[in-house]
Short mmCIF file of C-alpha atoms in Angstrom, two decimals:
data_model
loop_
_atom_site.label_atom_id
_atom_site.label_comp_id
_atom_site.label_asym_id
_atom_site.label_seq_id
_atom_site.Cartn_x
_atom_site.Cartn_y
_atom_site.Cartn_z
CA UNK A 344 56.14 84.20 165.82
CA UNK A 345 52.99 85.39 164.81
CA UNK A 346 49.81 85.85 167.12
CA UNK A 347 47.25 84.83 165.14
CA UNK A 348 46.59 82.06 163.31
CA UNK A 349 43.33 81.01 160.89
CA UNK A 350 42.01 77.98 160.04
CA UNK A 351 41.41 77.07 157.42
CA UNK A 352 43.84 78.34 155.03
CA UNK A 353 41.77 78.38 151.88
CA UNK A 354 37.83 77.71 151.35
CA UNK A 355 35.59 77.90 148.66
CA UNK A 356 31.84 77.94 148.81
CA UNK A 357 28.73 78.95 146.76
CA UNK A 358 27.30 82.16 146.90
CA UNK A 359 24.49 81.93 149.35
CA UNK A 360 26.20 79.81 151.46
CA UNK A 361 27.57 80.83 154.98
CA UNK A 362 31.49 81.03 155.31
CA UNK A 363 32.83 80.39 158.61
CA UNK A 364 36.87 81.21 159.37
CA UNK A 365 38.90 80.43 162.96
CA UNK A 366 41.45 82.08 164.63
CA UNK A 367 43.67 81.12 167.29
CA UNK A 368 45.94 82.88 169.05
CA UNK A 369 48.89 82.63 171.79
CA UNK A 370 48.99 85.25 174.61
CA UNK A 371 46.53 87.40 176.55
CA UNK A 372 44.82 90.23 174.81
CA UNK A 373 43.23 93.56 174.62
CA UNK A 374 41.12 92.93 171.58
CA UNK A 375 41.21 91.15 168.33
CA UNK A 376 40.31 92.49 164.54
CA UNK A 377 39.16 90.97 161.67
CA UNK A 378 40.32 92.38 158.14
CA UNK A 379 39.42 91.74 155.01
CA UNK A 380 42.06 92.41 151.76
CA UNK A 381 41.06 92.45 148.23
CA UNK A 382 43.78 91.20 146.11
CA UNK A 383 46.57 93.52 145.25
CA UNK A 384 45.17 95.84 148.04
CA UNK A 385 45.04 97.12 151.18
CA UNK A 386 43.24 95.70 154.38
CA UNK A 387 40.47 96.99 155.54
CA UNK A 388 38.88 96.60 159.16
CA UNK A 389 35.67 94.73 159.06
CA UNK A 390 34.55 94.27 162.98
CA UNK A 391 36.48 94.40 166.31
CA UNK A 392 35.66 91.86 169.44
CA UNK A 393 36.96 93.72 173.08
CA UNK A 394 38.80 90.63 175.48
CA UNK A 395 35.06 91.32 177.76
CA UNK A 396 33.06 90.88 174.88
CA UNK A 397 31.95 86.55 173.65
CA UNK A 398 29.85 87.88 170.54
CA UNK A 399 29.63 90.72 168.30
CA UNK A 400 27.51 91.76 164.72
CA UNK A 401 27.77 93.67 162.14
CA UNK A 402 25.58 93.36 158.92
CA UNK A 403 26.08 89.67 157.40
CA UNK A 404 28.94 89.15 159.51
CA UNK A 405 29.12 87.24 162.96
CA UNK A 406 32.56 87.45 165.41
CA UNK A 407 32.81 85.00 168.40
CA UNK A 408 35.60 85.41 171.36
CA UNK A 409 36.34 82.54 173.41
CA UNK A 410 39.16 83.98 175.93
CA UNK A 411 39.28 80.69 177.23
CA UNK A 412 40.46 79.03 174.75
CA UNK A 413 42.11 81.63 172.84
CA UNK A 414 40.41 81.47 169.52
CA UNK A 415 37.81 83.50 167.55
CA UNK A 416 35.66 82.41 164.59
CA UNK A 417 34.28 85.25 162.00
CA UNK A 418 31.28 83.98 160.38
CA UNK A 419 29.78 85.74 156.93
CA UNK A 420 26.35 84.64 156.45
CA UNK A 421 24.44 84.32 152.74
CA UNK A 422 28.02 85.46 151.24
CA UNK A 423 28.20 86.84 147.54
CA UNK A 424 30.52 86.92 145.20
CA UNK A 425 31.66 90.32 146.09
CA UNK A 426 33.27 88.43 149.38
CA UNK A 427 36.15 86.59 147.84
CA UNK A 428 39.48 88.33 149.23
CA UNK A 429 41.77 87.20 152.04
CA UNK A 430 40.55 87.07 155.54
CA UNK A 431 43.00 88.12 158.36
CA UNK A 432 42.66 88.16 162.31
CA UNK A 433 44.73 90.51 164.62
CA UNK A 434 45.32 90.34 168.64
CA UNK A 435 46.05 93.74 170.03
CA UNK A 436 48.85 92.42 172.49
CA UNK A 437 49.47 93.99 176.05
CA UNK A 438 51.90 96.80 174.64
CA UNK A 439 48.84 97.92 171.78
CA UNK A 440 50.86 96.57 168.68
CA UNK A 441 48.64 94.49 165.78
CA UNK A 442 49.89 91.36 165.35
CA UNK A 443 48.11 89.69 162.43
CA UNK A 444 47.84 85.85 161.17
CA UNK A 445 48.83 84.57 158.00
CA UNK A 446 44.70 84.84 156.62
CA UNK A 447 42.01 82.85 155.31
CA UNK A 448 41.59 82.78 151.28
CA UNK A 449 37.72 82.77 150.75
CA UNK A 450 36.48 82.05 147.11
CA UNK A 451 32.56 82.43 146.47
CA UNK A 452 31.64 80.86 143.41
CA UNK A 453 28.55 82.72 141.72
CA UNK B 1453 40.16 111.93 149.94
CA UNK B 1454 42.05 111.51 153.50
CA UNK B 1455 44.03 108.77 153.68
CA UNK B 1456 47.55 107.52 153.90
CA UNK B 1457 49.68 107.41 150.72
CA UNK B 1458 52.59 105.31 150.12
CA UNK B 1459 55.16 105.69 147.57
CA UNK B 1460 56.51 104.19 145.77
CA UNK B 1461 53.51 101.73 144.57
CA UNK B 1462 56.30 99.28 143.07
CA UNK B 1463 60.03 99.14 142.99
CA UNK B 1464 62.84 97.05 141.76
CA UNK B 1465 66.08 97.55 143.59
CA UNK B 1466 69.52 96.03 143.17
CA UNK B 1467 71.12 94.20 146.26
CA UNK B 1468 73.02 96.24 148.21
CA UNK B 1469 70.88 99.64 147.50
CA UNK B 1470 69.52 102.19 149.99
CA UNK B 1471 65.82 102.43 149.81
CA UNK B 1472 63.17 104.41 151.41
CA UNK B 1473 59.45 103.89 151.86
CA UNK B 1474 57.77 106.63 152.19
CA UNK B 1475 54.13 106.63 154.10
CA UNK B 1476 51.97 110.37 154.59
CA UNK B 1477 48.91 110.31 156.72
CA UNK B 1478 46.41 113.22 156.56
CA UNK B 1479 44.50 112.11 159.19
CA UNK B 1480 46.37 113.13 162.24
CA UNK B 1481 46.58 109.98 163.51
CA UNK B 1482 49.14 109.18 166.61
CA UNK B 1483 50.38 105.91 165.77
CA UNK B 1484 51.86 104.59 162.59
CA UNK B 1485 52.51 101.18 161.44
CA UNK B 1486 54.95 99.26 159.36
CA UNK B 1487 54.16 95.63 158.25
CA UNK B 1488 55.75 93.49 155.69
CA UNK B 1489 53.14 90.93 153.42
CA UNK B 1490 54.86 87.40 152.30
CA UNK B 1491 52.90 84.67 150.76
CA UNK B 1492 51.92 81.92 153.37
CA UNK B 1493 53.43 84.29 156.33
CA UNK B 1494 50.86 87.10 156.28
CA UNK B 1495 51.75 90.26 157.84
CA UNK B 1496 54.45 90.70 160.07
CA UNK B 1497 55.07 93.54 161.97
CA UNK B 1498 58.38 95.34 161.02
CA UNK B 1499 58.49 98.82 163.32
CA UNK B 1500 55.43 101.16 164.89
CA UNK B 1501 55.27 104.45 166.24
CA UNK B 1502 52.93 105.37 168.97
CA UNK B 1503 53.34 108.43 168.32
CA UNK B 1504 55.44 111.54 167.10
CA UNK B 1505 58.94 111.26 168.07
CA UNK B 1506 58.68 107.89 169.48
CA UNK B 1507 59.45 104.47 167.68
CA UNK B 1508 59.33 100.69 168.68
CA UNK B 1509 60.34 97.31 167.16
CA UNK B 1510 58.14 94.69 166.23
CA UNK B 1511 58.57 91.20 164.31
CA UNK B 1512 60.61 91.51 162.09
CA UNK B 1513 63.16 94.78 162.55
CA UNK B 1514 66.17 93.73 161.44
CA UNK B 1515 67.48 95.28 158.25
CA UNK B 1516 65.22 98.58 158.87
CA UNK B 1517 64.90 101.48 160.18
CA UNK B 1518 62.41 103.74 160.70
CA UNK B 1519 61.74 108.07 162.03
CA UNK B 1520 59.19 109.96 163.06
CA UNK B 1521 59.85 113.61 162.62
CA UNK B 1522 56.29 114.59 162.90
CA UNK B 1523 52.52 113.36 163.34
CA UNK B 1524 52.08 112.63 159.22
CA UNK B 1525 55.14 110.95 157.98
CA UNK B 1526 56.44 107.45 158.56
CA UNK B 1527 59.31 106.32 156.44
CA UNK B 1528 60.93 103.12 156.24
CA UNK B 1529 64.87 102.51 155.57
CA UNK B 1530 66.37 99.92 153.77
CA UNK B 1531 70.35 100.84 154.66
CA UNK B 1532 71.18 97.78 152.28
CA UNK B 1533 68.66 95.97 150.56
CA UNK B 1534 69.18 91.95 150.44
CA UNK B 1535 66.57 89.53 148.56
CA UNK B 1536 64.79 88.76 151.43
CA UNK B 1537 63.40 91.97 152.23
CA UNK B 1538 61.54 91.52 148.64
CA UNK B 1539 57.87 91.63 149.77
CA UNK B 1540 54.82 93.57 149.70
CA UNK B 1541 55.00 96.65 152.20
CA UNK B 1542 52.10 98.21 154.24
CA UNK B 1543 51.70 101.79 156.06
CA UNK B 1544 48.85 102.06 158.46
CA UNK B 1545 47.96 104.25 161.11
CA UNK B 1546 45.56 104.80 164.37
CA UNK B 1547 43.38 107.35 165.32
CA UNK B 1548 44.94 108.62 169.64
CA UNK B 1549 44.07 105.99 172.24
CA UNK B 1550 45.74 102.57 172.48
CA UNK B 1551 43.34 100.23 171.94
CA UNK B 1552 40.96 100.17 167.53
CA UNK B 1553 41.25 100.06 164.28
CA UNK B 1554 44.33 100.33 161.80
CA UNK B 1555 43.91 101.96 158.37
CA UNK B 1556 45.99 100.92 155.49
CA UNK B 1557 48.01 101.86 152.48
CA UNK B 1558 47.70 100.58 149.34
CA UNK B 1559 51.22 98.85 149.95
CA UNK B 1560 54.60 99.15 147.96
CA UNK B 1561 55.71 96.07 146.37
CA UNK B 1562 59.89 95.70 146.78
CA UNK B 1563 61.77 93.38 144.41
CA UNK B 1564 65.40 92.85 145.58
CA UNK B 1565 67.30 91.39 142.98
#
């Protein structure tokens, strides 16, 4: 079963807007990813959270860690256009193998 | 540009057929990655390698197989293709230490008919 899992599945907002996706996973962890994928293409890493670590930046996006209750919420502020693709988060397990969710679909409407 | 390349982009493939995926790296990375892409599932892990020499199961390893002769090449075996192993395929690969990022492919796309 997989690891991760995002919430919600699919959301669509205007440009300008901020887009905010959860993750929640199952099992302890060494650190969890966020990826983005253009359709028809391959992921790419956006930001990565360490299991010590409750908050992280980078540019217009935003990464929470709550260890406690095993989620993690990516937040893209003032998105664009250019920011529709699929969302995915990843929990490095114990034995340092990705194990990714089944993504967030984010559509910004210009 | 460095990268990994994955071949074939697309392939249709009759039940029953052999197929390989091939996946090159250029970057000298230690550990290599195969994941499978379904609609609704995301991606599940299929078989890694830490590093040369050495593999691992994941997910989802049943039907493949997998060999790492040396640092740059990761291919993936079909022995006998079946529908459900049509899906979109991804290579990716990790710079040495355990814990960071994974770099992708640009996939191979597998029809099983």
């Amino acid at each position: 079963s997989q690891q991760g899992e995002e919430d919600p599945q699919a959301l669509s907002i205007q440009e300008g807007e901020n887009a905010t996706m959860n993750c929640s996973y199952k099992t302890s962890i060494n650190n969890l990813q966020w990826y983005r994928q253009n359709s028809g293409r391959g992921l790419v890493h956006l930001i990565l959270i360490r299991s010590n670590e409750r908050e992280k930046h980078s540019g217009r996006l935003r990464v929470t860690l709550d260890t406690s209750k095993k989620s993690s919420s990516l937040l893209i502020t003032a998105s664009r256009a250019a920011d529709t693709a699929s969302y995915f988060c990843a929990v490095m397990d114990s034995s340092y193998k990705l194990i990714f969710g089944s993504g967030t679909r984010l559509l910004v409407r210009p | 540009i460095a990268g990994i390349t994955q071949a074939p982009t697309s392939q249709i493939l009759a039940a029953g057929r052999r197929m390989t995926l091939r996946c090159t790296q250029d970057m000298r990375h230690n550990a290599m990655y195969w994941y499978r892409q379904d609609l609704g599932l995301g991606l599940r892990l299929i078989h890694y390698s830490n590093t040369a020499g050495t593999t691992g199961k994941g997910e989802v390893p049943d039907g493949y197989s997998v060999s790492r002769a040396n640092t740059d090449d990761f291919p993936l075996t079909l022995a006998s293709a079946v529908p459900s192993q049509t899906s979109v395929y991804f290579c990716a690969s990790k710079p040495g230490g355990e814990t960071g990022e994974l770099f992708f492919g640009e996939g191979s796309r597998l029809t099983v008919l």
